[in-house]
Amino acid sequence: MKISVERERCEGHGLCVDAAPELFRLDDDGELVLLHEDGEVPAGQEDAALAAVRVCPIAALSAGVPAA
Amino acid sequence: MTGSRLVVVGASVAGLRAVEAAREAGFRGAITLVGAEPYAPYDRPELSKTFLTATPEPSPRVYRDHSELAGRLGVELLLGTPATRLDPGARKLEAGGGLIAYDRLVIATGARARTLPEGRRLGGVHTLRTLDDARALRRDLVRARQVVVIGAGFVGAEVASSARRRGCAVTIVEREPVPLAAAFGARFGDVWRRLHERNGCDLRCGVSVTGLRGAGRVESVLLSDGTALDADLVVAGVGATPETGWLDGSGLEVDDGVLCDETLATRADGVYAAGDVARWRNPLYGRHMRVEHWTAAAEQGAAAGRNAVTAGPGTPCAIVPYLWSDWHGVRIQFAGVAGGDEIEVIGDLGAPRFVALHRSGDLLTGVLGVDSRAQVAAYRSLLRRGATWREALAARRRVAP
């Protein structure tokens, strides 16, 4: 599974950080940082990733399994 | 629960999340989503922000369209169908002139904007809650020159900001001596005043509206201090009341919202409530509260939907209220609840960015941030953990000037 962020939409609310602290953090300027390269979601973090997508108040996140 | 029917009344974010959470919890029965507005669930917060300033008029952002709801989620949609009555004894809902039987029910009918009694007969007088409201307001705003905003709360401040961006002259009239004193604390009044004035808004506090004048359309606003303000557009942002009129006679306990326990269950068997309409016991603060913010509606909707279709005692719904508002390009955020015992300002109230912590007893209860997104997020995590005041002070980070 991969997470992607629509950068022009993201407003740095940081609710995804609360939902999935292993996947996201906000830097000091409130910019969202993906903690794994290319938004890769490690095994076992899928539910947290989906929770993060749902909690985003501006729907800037999406999660999906890339087509092979 | 297989074979039973979940009915969700209210098709905004709380209702949508209730439906999604019920399916995620494995509910395979029928789901009916009943909405008063004729639209699939859409983004409401943007209606007072970019929707008013962008040109041409933006399309509303729909969270789930008809085909997603009907297809993947297997939801029967009844939109443009206001609920009119509830009979919890018979487990029947009356909506759009028909009766709908349910086994489990989630009430998520939200709130309605308060209106000015003086404004009913005049054109150019608006409130803002729904997409239709926003479209009507936007049509008038495009042509307006002199705007009077009644109420300096979140909707009022955002509309004022949008009107300034469109080049209108703007006066904000606030009945209280200090805007948002209950939400943020009285000491921030000068901060909001400076922010509005720096951006060309005339903010008048401690005066109320005594009348609206005009022939057909509004022409002026009369104030309690005797002033008459010229206006070709008036927007009332004077709060909202929970949409509970349709529950009269249902036997549900209603007191500024539908009363619920920690699990969002009402007194009626199988009936839950979520979002702006719900007054529930928030276990995080140990008291009943009603919250009118997007994130609380989303979280409560999911919790109510899950609890409604899950056997056994429900899961308590603990929420740190969180809101954001954009005024003149400045982001205001608040997480938690206002304290009452002490407010500790980190930074300088005169600076473009600062953070303020609220204390009640020995606990951190809230954080206000002005253009301080990272700090608000960090303190919101502390609030979620029930952090003490001492922990909050220890976590202080100097806000960059």
Short mmCIF file of C-alpha atoms in Angstrom, two decimals, chain A residues 27-30, chain B residues 330-331 345-355 369-375 398-401:
data_model
loop_
_atom_site.label_atom_id
_atom_site.label_comp_id
_atom_site.label_asym_id
_atom_site.label_seq_id
_atom_site.Cartn_x
_atom_site.Cartn_y
_atom_site.Cartn_z
CA ASP A 27 8.09 19.68 10.43
CA ASP A 28 8.62 22.92 12.34
CA ASP A 29 6.89 24.93 9.62
CA GLY A 30 3.84 22.69 9.75
CA VAL B 330 -4.12 34.08 8.92
CA ARG B 331 -4.86 30.62 10.25
CA VAL B 345 0.84 32.84 26.17
CA ILE B 346 3.92 31.50 24.41
CA GLY B 347 5.31 34.30 22.29
CA ASP B 348 3.87 37.79 22.03
CA LEU B 349 0.20 38.62 21.43
CA GLY B 350 1.35 41.49 19.22
CA ALA B 351 3.38 39.16 16.98
CA PRO B 352 2.06 37.59 13.78
CA ARG B 353 2.31 34.12 15.36
CA PHE B 354 1.71 32.93 18.90
CA VAL B 355 0.38 30.01 20.91
CA GLY B 369 -2.62 28.94 17.80
CA VAL B 370 -2.27 31.83 15.38
CA ASP B 371 -0.30 30.76 12.31
CA SER B 372 1.33 28.06 14.45
CA ARG B 373 0.30 24.81 12.81
CA ALA B 374 3.09 22.55 14.05
CA GLN B 375 2.70 23.72 17.65
CA ARG B 398 9.58 28.96 21.52
CA VAL B 399 7.32 30.06 18.68
CA ALA B 400 9.46 31.36 15.86
CA PRO B 401 8.89 35.12 15.46
#
